[in-house]
Amino acid sequence: KAGVTQTPRYLIKTRGQQVTLSCSPISGHRSVSWYQQTPGQGLQFLFEYFSETQRNKGNFPGRFSGRQFSNSRSEMNVSTLELGDSALYLCASSPEGQRNSPLHFGNGTRLTVT
Amino acid sequence: QQPVQSPQAVILREGEDAVINCSSSKALYSVHWYRQKHGEAPVFLMILLKGGEQKGHEKISASFNEKKQQSSLYLTASQLSYSGTYFCGTAGSGSARQLTFGSGTQLTVLP
């Protein structure tokens, strides 16, 4: 089975721009979660989508948004980028959801905001 | 609230054992353990569910004390490949279903 695929692997953007990151989950997985990873804050939960519906949301500003398509693929959008948004963004899929099934992480998208 | 992991870092020689602890202040439904090597994605190791069910790899063992909201990961006869950062993730018993991760334990196994 193919793993979780995230594109692109690296992105460099300028403050004020917006960015869209993509995640293709493992076939058959209906839950997709997004995490931001930084050296100072660790792994912070952004949101989880299950069957095209946002099921959970972390404590991030409204500039961070996401969606999930009928084929379970998910996108994350960050508008009006700030320097502090520089991070590794990880997507994880699971069959049922975060609480009771393992998360399978993608290799992430490394976003640098200048 | 973020679970607390201890120790923050540990250095071992091959063949030695290690224990990594994870403690939460809230009632837990499940505890997950992941290992991340530098520049790679976190990899699932173990999940412990309220009620005693466990899912994970054969060579990894862990415990979950539901009364104390604590979990421990046991690494026995460590190998060089065990090096990495270990994260615990906890999910509460309430309506919120997201995993909250600890700050990680950096494990280094030396030859």
PDB file of C-alpha atoms in Angstrom:
ATOM      1  CA  LYS A   1       0.000   0.000   0.000  1.00  0.00           C
ATOM      2  CA  ALA A   2       1.267   3.461  -0.808  1.00  0.00           C
ATOM      3  CA  GLY A   3       1.920   5.681   2.184  1.00  0.00           C
ATOM      4  CA  VAL A   4       0.727   9.203   2.907  1.00  0.00           C
ATOM      5  CA  THR A   5       1.919  11.599   0.221  1.00  0.00           C
ATOM      6  CA  GLN A   6       2.412  15.293   0.841  1.00  0.00           C
ATOM      7  CA  THR A   7       3.203  17.855  -1.807  1.00  0.00           C
ATOM      8  CA  PRO A   8       5.233  19.914  -2.214  1.00  0.00           C
ATOM      9  CA  ARG A   9       8.134  18.851   0.003  1.00  0.00           C
ATOM     10  CA  TYR A  10       9.579  22.347   0.261  1.00  0.00           C
ATOM     11  CA  LEU A  11       8.099  25.803  -0.136  1.00  0.00           C
ATOM     12  CA  ILE A  12       9.530  29.267   0.214  1.00  0.00           C
ATOM     13  CA  LYS A  13       7.042  32.109   0.456  1.00  0.00           C
ATOM     14  CA  THR A  14       7.079  35.780   1.339  1.00  0.00           C
ATOM     15  CA  ARG A  15       5.220  37.391   4.222  1.00  0.00           C
ATOM     16  CA  GLY A  16       1.669  38.246   3.247  1.00  0.00           C
ATOM     17  CA  GLN A  17       1.356  35.563   0.579  1.00  0.00           C
ATOM     18  CA  GLN A  18      -0.872  32.526   0.865  1.00  0.00           C
ATOM     19  CA  VAL A  19      -0.010  28.871   0.425  1.00  0.00           C
ATOM     20  CA  THR A  20      -1.843  25.594  -0.213  1.00  0.00           C
ATOM     21  CA  LEU A  21      -0.461  22.246   0.897  1.00  0.00           C
ATOM     22  CA  SER A  22      -1.757  18.912  -0.305  1.00  0.00           C
ATOM     23  CA  CYS A  23      -2.082  15.508   1.334  1.00  0.00           C
ATOM     24  CA  SER A  24      -3.113  12.174  -0.167  1.00  0.00           C
ATOM     25  CA  PRO A  25      -3.933   9.638   2.558  1.00  0.00           C
ATOM     26  CA  ILE A  26      -3.474   5.898   2.503  1.00  0.00           C
ATOM     27  CA  SER A  27      -6.159   4.262   0.419  1.00  0.00           C
ATOM     28  CA  GLY A  28      -9.203   3.493   2.547  1.00  0.00           C
ATOM     29  CA  HIS A  29      -8.352   5.958   5.298  1.00  0.00           C
ATOM     30  CA  ARG A  30     -11.136   8.461   5.875  1.00  0.00           C
ATOM     31  CA  SER A  31      -9.511  10.595   8.568  1.00  0.00           C
ATOM     32  CA  VAL A  32      -6.848  13.178   7.738  1.00  0.00           C
ATOM     33  CA  SER A  33      -5.173  15.290  10.412  1.00  0.00           C
ATOM     34  CA  TRP A  34      -2.756  18.172  10.059  1.00  0.00           C
ATOM     35  CA  TYR A  35       0.026  19.099  12.475  1.00  0.00           C
ATOM     36  CA  GLN A  36       2.515  21.945  12.630  1.00  0.00           C
ATOM     37  CA  GLN A  37       5.952  20.981  13.924  1.00  0.00           C
ATOM     38  CA  THR A  38       8.487  23.542  15.117  1.00  0.00           C
ATOM     39  CA  PRO A  39      11.564  23.143  17.348  1.00  0.00           C
ATOM     40  CA  GLY A  40      10.074  25.374  20.020  1.00  0.00           C
ATOM     41  CA  GLN A  41       6.444  24.223  20.080  1.00  0.00           C
ATOM     42  CA  GLY A  42       6.744  20.597  19.008  1.00  0.00           C
ATOM     43  CA  LEU A  43       3.809  18.902  17.281  1.00  0.00           C
ATOM     44  CA  GLN A  44       0.735  21.085  17.405  1.00  0.00           C
ATOM     45  CA  PHE A  45      -2.654  19.929  16.156  1.00  0.00           C
ATOM     46  CA  LEU A  46      -4.256  22.032  13.454  1.00  0.00           C
ATOM     47  CA  PHE A  47      -7.395  20.166  12.436  1.00  0.00           C
ATOM     48  CA  GLU A  48      -8.861  16.787  11.537  1.00  0.00           C
ATOM     49  CA  TYR A  49     -11.175  15.955   8.673  1.00  0.00           C
ATOM     50  CA  PHE A  50     -13.319  12.847   8.476  1.00  0.00           C
ATOM     51  CA  SER A  51     -15.519  12.063   5.484  1.00  0.00           C
ATOM     52  CA  GLU A  52     -15.219  15.644   4.184  1.00  0.00           C
ATOM     53  CA  THR A  53     -16.219  17.222   7.510  1.00  0.00           C
ATOM     54  CA  GLN A  54     -13.956  19.058   9.921  1.00  0.00           C
ATOM     55  CA  ARG A  55     -14.290  17.052  13.098  1.00  0.00           C
ATOM     56  CA  ASN A  56     -11.759  18.765  15.349  1.00  0.00           C
ATOM     57  CA  LYS A  57      -9.861  22.010  15.307  1.00  0.00           C
ATOM     58  CA  GLY A  58      -6.814  23.155  17.250  1.00  0.00           C
ATOM     59  CA  ASN A  59      -5.988  26.603  18.575  1.00  0.00           C
ATOM     60  CA  PHE A  60      -4.761  28.260  15.427  1.00  0.00           C
ATOM     61  CA  PRO A  61      -5.992  31.540  13.915  1.00  0.00           C
ATOM     62  CA  GLY A  62      -8.531  31.601  11.134  1.00  0.00           C
ATOM     63  CA  ARG A  63      -5.741  32.139   8.599  1.00  0.00           C
ATOM     64  CA  PHE A  64      -5.286  28.376   8.770  1.00  0.00           C
ATOM     65  CA  SER A  65      -8.003  26.460   6.990  1.00  0.00           C
ATOM     66  CA  GLY A  66      -8.461  23.130   5.342  1.00  0.00           C
ATOM     67  CA  ARG A  67     -10.788  20.925   3.432  1.00  0.00           C
ATOM     68  CA  GLN A  68     -11.214  17.313   2.454  1.00  0.00           C
ATOM     69  CA  PHE A  69     -12.467  15.983  -0.835  1.00  0.00           C
ATOM     70  CA  SER A  70     -14.690  12.994  -1.542  1.00  0.00           C
ATOM     71  CA  ASN A  71     -11.639  10.838  -2.302  1.00  0.00           C
ATOM     72  CA  SER A  72     -10.269  11.719   1.196  1.00  0.00           C
ATOM     73  CA  ARG A  73      -7.467  13.870  -0.203  1.00  0.00           C
ATOM     74  CA  SER A  74      -6.999  16.983   1.884  1.00  0.00           C
ATOM     75  CA  GLU A  75      -5.639  20.462   1.417  1.00  0.00           C
ATOM     76  CA  MET A  76      -4.483  22.985   3.954  1.00  0.00           C
ATOM     77  CA  ASN A  77      -4.385  26.693   3.243  1.00  0.00           C
ATOM     78  CA  VAL A  78      -2.578  29.424   5.105  1.00  0.00           C
ATOM     79  CA  SER A  79      -3.388  32.994   4.147  1.00  0.00           C
ATOM     80  CA  THR A  80      -1.471  36.176   4.922  1.00  0.00           C
ATOM     81  CA  LEU A  81       1.672  34.309   5.854  1.00  0.00           C
ATOM     82  CA  GLU A  82       3.724  35.432   8.829  1.00  0.00           C
ATOM     83  CA  LEU A  83       7.356  34.660   9.663  1.00  0.00           C
ATOM     84  CA  GLY A  84       6.171  32.504  12.562  1.00  0.00           C
ATOM     85  CA  ASP A  85       4.369  30.187  10.160  1.00  0.00           C
ATOM     86  CA  SER A  86       7.703  28.745   9.097  1.00  0.00           C
ATOM     87  CA  ALA A  87       7.488  25.103  10.107  1.00  0.00           C
ATOM     88  CA  LEU A  88       7.210  21.507   9.011  1.00  0.00           C
ATOM     89  CA  TYR A  89       3.559  20.737   8.246  1.00  0.00           C
ATOM     90  CA  LEU A  90       2.692  17.096   8.701  1.00  0.00           C
ATOM     91  CA  CYS A  91      -0.356  15.309   7.465  1.00  0.00           C
ATOM     92  CA  ALA A  92      -1.472  12.020   9.000  1.00  0.00           C
ATOM     93  CA  SER A  93      -4.176   9.605   7.956  1.00  0.00           C
ATOM     94  CA  SER A  94      -5.974   6.883   9.868  1.00  0.00           C
ATOM     95  CA  PRO A  95      -8.866   4.545   9.177  1.00  0.00           C
ATOM     96  CA  GLU A  96     -11.197   5.757  11.901  1.00  0.00           C
ATOM     97  CA  GLY A  97      -9.773   8.858  13.535  1.00  0.00           C
ATOM     98  CA  GLN A  98      -7.185  10.002  15.991  1.00  0.00           C
ATOM     99  CA  ARG A  99      -8.346   8.570  19.264  1.00  0.00           C
ATOM    100  CA  ASN A 100      -8.340   4.853  18.630  1.00  0.00           C
ATOM    101  CA  SER A 101      -6.290   4.090  15.554  1.00  0.00           C
ATOM    102  CA  PRO A 102      -2.655   4.694  14.605  1.00  0.00           C
ATOM    103  CA  LEU A 103      -1.731   7.786  12.669  1.00  0.00           C
ATOM    104  CA  HIS A 104       0.288   7.305   9.500  1.00  0.00           C
ATOM    105  CA  PHE A 105       2.329  10.422   8.836  1.00  0.00           C
ATOM    106  CA  GLY A 106       3.546  11.789   5.540  1.00  0.00           C
ATOM    107  CA  ASN A 107       7.051  13.201   5.146  1.00  0.00           C
ATOM    108  CA  GLY A 108       5.750  16.714   5.525  1.00  0.00           C
ATOM    109  CA  THR A 109       5.998  20.011   3.725  1.00  0.00           C
ATOM    110  CA  ARG A 110       8.765  22.309   4.911  1.00  0.00           C
ATOM    111  CA  LEU A 111       7.450  25.882   4.675  1.00  0.00           C
ATOM    112  CA  THR A 112       9.842  28.803   4.955  1.00  0.00           C
ATOM    113  CA  VAL A 113       8.404  32.304   5.150  1.00  0.00           C
ATOM    114  CA  THR A 114      10.804  35.160   4.423  1.00  0.00           C
TER     115      THR A 114
ATOM    116  CA  GLN B   1      -3.307  20.365  27.752  1.00  0.00           C
ATOM    117  CA  GLN B   2       0.030  18.999  26.603  1.00  0.00           C
ATOM    118  CA  PRO B   3       1.196  15.760  28.284  1.00  0.00           C
ATOM    119  CA  VAL B   4       4.520  15.873  30.103  1.00  0.00           C
ATOM    120  CA  GLN B   5       7.268  13.541  28.966  1.00  0.00           C
ATOM    121  CA  SER B   6      10.316  12.500  30.951  1.00  0.00           C
ATOM    122  CA  PRO B   7      13.205  12.358  30.617  1.00  0.00           C
ATOM    123  CA  GLN B   8      13.805  15.020  27.970  1.00  0.00           C
ATOM    124  CA  ALA B   9      16.874  13.174  26.727  1.00  0.00           C
ATOM    125  CA  VAL B  10      18.642   9.903  27.393  1.00  0.00           C
ATOM    126  CA  ILE B  11      21.869   8.362  26.139  1.00  0.00           C
ATOM    127  CA  LEU B  12      22.331   4.599  26.144  1.00  0.00           C
ATOM    128  CA  ARG B  13      24.812   1.985  25.037  1.00  0.00           C
ATOM    129  CA  GLU B  14      23.606  -0.788  22.763  1.00  0.00           C
ATOM    130  CA  GLY B  15      21.935  -3.518  24.765  1.00  0.00           C
ATOM    131  CA  GLU B  16      20.839  -1.253  27.622  1.00  0.00           C
ATOM    132  CA  ASP B  17      17.234  -0.629  28.587  1.00  0.00           C
ATOM    133  CA  ALA B  18      15.290   2.618  28.785  1.00  0.00           C
ATOM    134  CA  VAL B  19      11.922   3.806  30.059  1.00  0.00           C
ATOM    135  CA  ILE B  20      10.149   6.892  28.778  1.00  0.00           C
ATOM    136  CA  ASN B  21       7.254   8.305  30.739  1.00  0.00           C
ATOM    137  CA  CYS B  22       4.205  10.315  29.705  1.00  0.00           C
ATOM    138  CA  SER B  23       1.886  11.986  32.173  1.00  0.00           C
ATOM    139  CA  SER B  24      -1.370  13.847  31.638  1.00  0.00           C
ATOM    140  CA  SER B  25      -3.528  15.998  33.881  1.00  0.00           C
ATOM    141  CA  LYS B  26      -6.772  14.983  32.167  1.00  0.00           C
ATOM    142  CA  ALA B  27      -8.749  11.753  31.946  1.00  0.00           C
ATOM    143  CA  LEU B  28      -7.443   9.796  28.992  1.00  0.00           C
ATOM    144  CA  TYR B  29      -9.092   7.598  26.396  1.00  0.00           C
ATOM    145  CA  SER B  30      -5.906   6.569  24.632  1.00  0.00           C
ATOM    146  CA  VAL B  31      -2.147   7.030  24.585  1.00  0.00           C
ATOM    147  CA  HIS B  32      -0.094   6.771  21.414  1.00  0.00           C
ATOM    148  CA  TRP B  33       3.671   6.438  21.034  1.00  0.00           C
ATOM    149  CA  TYR B  34       5.632   7.504  17.946  1.00  0.00           C
ATOM    150  CA  ARG B  35       9.304   7.666  17.040  1.00  0.00           C
ATOM    151  CA  GLN B  36      10.745  10.294  14.734  1.00  0.00           C
ATOM    152  CA  LYS B  37      14.224  10.167  13.266  1.00  0.00           C
ATOM    153  CA  HIS B  38      15.887  13.357  12.117  1.00  0.00           C
ATOM    154  CA  GLY B  39      14.424  14.564   8.843  1.00  0.00           C
ATOM    155  CA  GLU B  40      11.803  11.815   8.724  1.00  0.00           C
ATOM    156  CA  ALA B  41       8.122  11.466   9.530  1.00  0.00           C
ATOM    157  CA  PRO B  42       6.972  10.179  12.927  1.00  0.00           C
ATOM    158  CA  VAL B  43       6.385   6.432  12.878  1.00  0.00           C
ATOM    159  CA  PHE B  44       3.696   4.670  14.906  1.00  0.00           C
ATOM    160  CA  LEU B  45       4.926   2.368  17.685  1.00  0.00           C
ATOM    161  CA  MET B  46       2.079   1.629  20.052  1.00  0.00           C
ATOM    162  CA  ILE B  47      -1.430   2.633  21.035  1.00  0.00           C
ATOM    163  CA  LEU B  48      -2.923   1.909  24.431  1.00  0.00           C
ATOM    164  CA  LEU B  49      -6.644   2.246  24.898  1.00  0.00           C
ATOM    165  CA  LYS B  50      -8.728   2.733  28.004  1.00  0.00           C
ATOM    166  CA  GLY B  51      -9.800  -0.695  29.140  1.00  0.00           C
ATOM    167  CA  GLY B  52      -6.508  -2.381  28.427  1.00  0.00           C
ATOM    168  CA  GLU B  53      -6.446  -2.950  24.678  1.00  0.00           C
ATOM    169  CA  GLN B  54      -3.066  -2.459  23.031  1.00  0.00           C
ATOM    170  CA  LYS B  55      -1.970  -2.337  19.429  1.00  0.00           C
ATOM    171  CA  GLY B  56       1.623  -2.116  18.371  1.00  0.00           C
ATOM    172  CA  HIS B  57       4.889  -3.718  17.451  1.00  0.00           C
ATOM    173  CA  GLU B  58       6.076  -6.956  18.984  1.00  0.00           C
ATOM    174  CA  LYS B  59       9.402  -5.620  20.239  1.00  0.00           C
ATOM    175  CA  ILE B  60       7.938  -2.569  21.940  1.00  0.00           C
ATOM    176  CA  SER B  61       6.083  -2.714  25.214  1.00  0.00           C
ATOM    177  CA  ALA B  62       4.207  -0.064  27.111  1.00  0.00           C
ATOM    178  CA  SER B  63       1.892   0.369  30.048  1.00  0.00           C
ATOM    179  CA  PHE B  64      -1.076   2.620  30.691  1.00  0.00           C
ATOM    180  CA  ASN B  65      -2.152   3.454  34.226  1.00  0.00           C
ATOM    181  CA  GLU B  66      -5.684   4.771  33.783  1.00  0.00           C
ATOM    182  CA  LYS B  67      -6.016   5.891  37.391  1.00  0.00           C
ATOM    183  CA  LYS B  68      -2.864   8.000  37.277  1.00  0.00           C
ATOM    184  CA  GLN B  69      -3.241   9.045  33.606  1.00  0.00           C
ATOM    185  CA  GLN B  70       0.296   7.889  32.963  1.00  0.00           C
ATOM    186  CA  SER B  71       1.955   5.749  30.340  1.00  0.00           C
ATOM    187  CA  SER B  72       5.441   4.331  30.064  1.00  0.00           C
ATOM    188  CA  LEU B  73       7.289   3.026  27.009  1.00  0.00           C
ATOM    189  CA  TYR B  74       9.813   0.263  27.642  1.00  0.00           C
ATOM    190  CA  LEU B  75      12.752  -0.160  25.279  1.00  0.00           C
ATOM    191  CA  THR B  76      14.710  -3.293  26.096  1.00  0.00           C
ATOM    192  CA  ALA B  77      18.060  -4.416  24.707  1.00  0.00           C
ATOM    193  CA  SER B  78      18.294  -1.191  22.726  1.00  0.00           C
ATOM    194  CA  GLN B  79      19.742  -1.169  19.220  1.00  0.00           C
ATOM    195  CA  LEU B  80      21.349   1.651  17.247  1.00  0.00           C
ATOM    196  CA  SER B  81      18.152   1.890  15.207  1.00  0.00           C
ATOM    197  CA  TYR B  82      16.205   2.897  18.324  1.00  0.00           C
ATOM    198  CA  SER B  83      17.794   6.348  18.259  1.00  0.00           C
ATOM    199  CA  GLY B  84      15.356   9.163  17.610  1.00  0.00           C
ATOM    200  CA  THR B  85      12.829  11.362  19.325  1.00  0.00           C
ATOM    201  CA  TYR B  86       9.935   9.615  21.015  1.00  0.00           C
ATOM    202  CA  PHE B  87       6.597  11.364  21.307  1.00  0.00           C
ATOM    203  CA  CYS B  88       3.574  10.397  23.295  1.00  0.00           C
ATOM    204  CA  GLY B  89       0.186  11.608  22.130  1.00  0.00           C
ATOM    205  CA  THR B  90      -2.864  11.592  24.352  1.00  0.00           C
ATOM    206  CA  ALA B  91      -6.575  11.740  23.583  1.00  0.00           C
ATOM    207  CA  GLY B  92      -9.079  12.638  26.250  1.00  0.00           C
ATOM    208  CA  SER B  93     -12.228  10.826  27.262  1.00  0.00           C
ATOM    209  CA  GLY B  94     -14.420  13.807  26.438  1.00  0.00           C
ATOM    210  CA  SER B  95     -15.909  14.917  23.175  1.00  0.00           C
ATOM    211  CA  ALA B  96     -12.597  16.279  21.864  1.00  0.00           C
ATOM    212  CA  ARG B  97     -10.982  13.540  19.867  1.00  0.00           C
ATOM    213  CA  GLN B  98      -7.677  15.098  18.852  1.00  0.00           C
ATOM    214  CA  LEU B  99      -4.280  13.873  19.888  1.00  0.00           C
ATOM    215  CA  THR B 100      -2.126  16.230  21.887  1.00  0.00           C
ATOM    216  CA  PHE B 101       1.568  15.433  21.750  1.00  0.00           C
ATOM    217  CA  GLY B 102       4.234  15.806  24.403  1.00  0.00           C
ATOM    218  CA  SER B 103       7.437  17.716  23.723  1.00  0.00           C
ATOM    219  CA  GLY B 104       9.384  14.537  23.021  1.00  0.00           C
ATOM    220  CA  THR B 105      12.231  12.486  24.491  1.00  0.00           C
ATOM    221  CA  GLN B 106      15.463  12.380  22.531  1.00  0.00           C
ATOM    222  CA  LEU B 107      17.002   8.912  22.721  1.00  0.00           C
ATOM    223  CA  THR B 108      20.565   8.290  21.553  1.00  0.00           C
ATOM    224  CA  VAL B 109      21.958   4.772  21.409  1.00  0.00           C
ATOM    225  CA  LEU B 110      25.735   4.556  21.165  1.00  0.00           C
ATOM    226  CA  PRO B 111      27.715   1.530  19.969  1.00  0.00           C
TER     227      PRO B 111
END
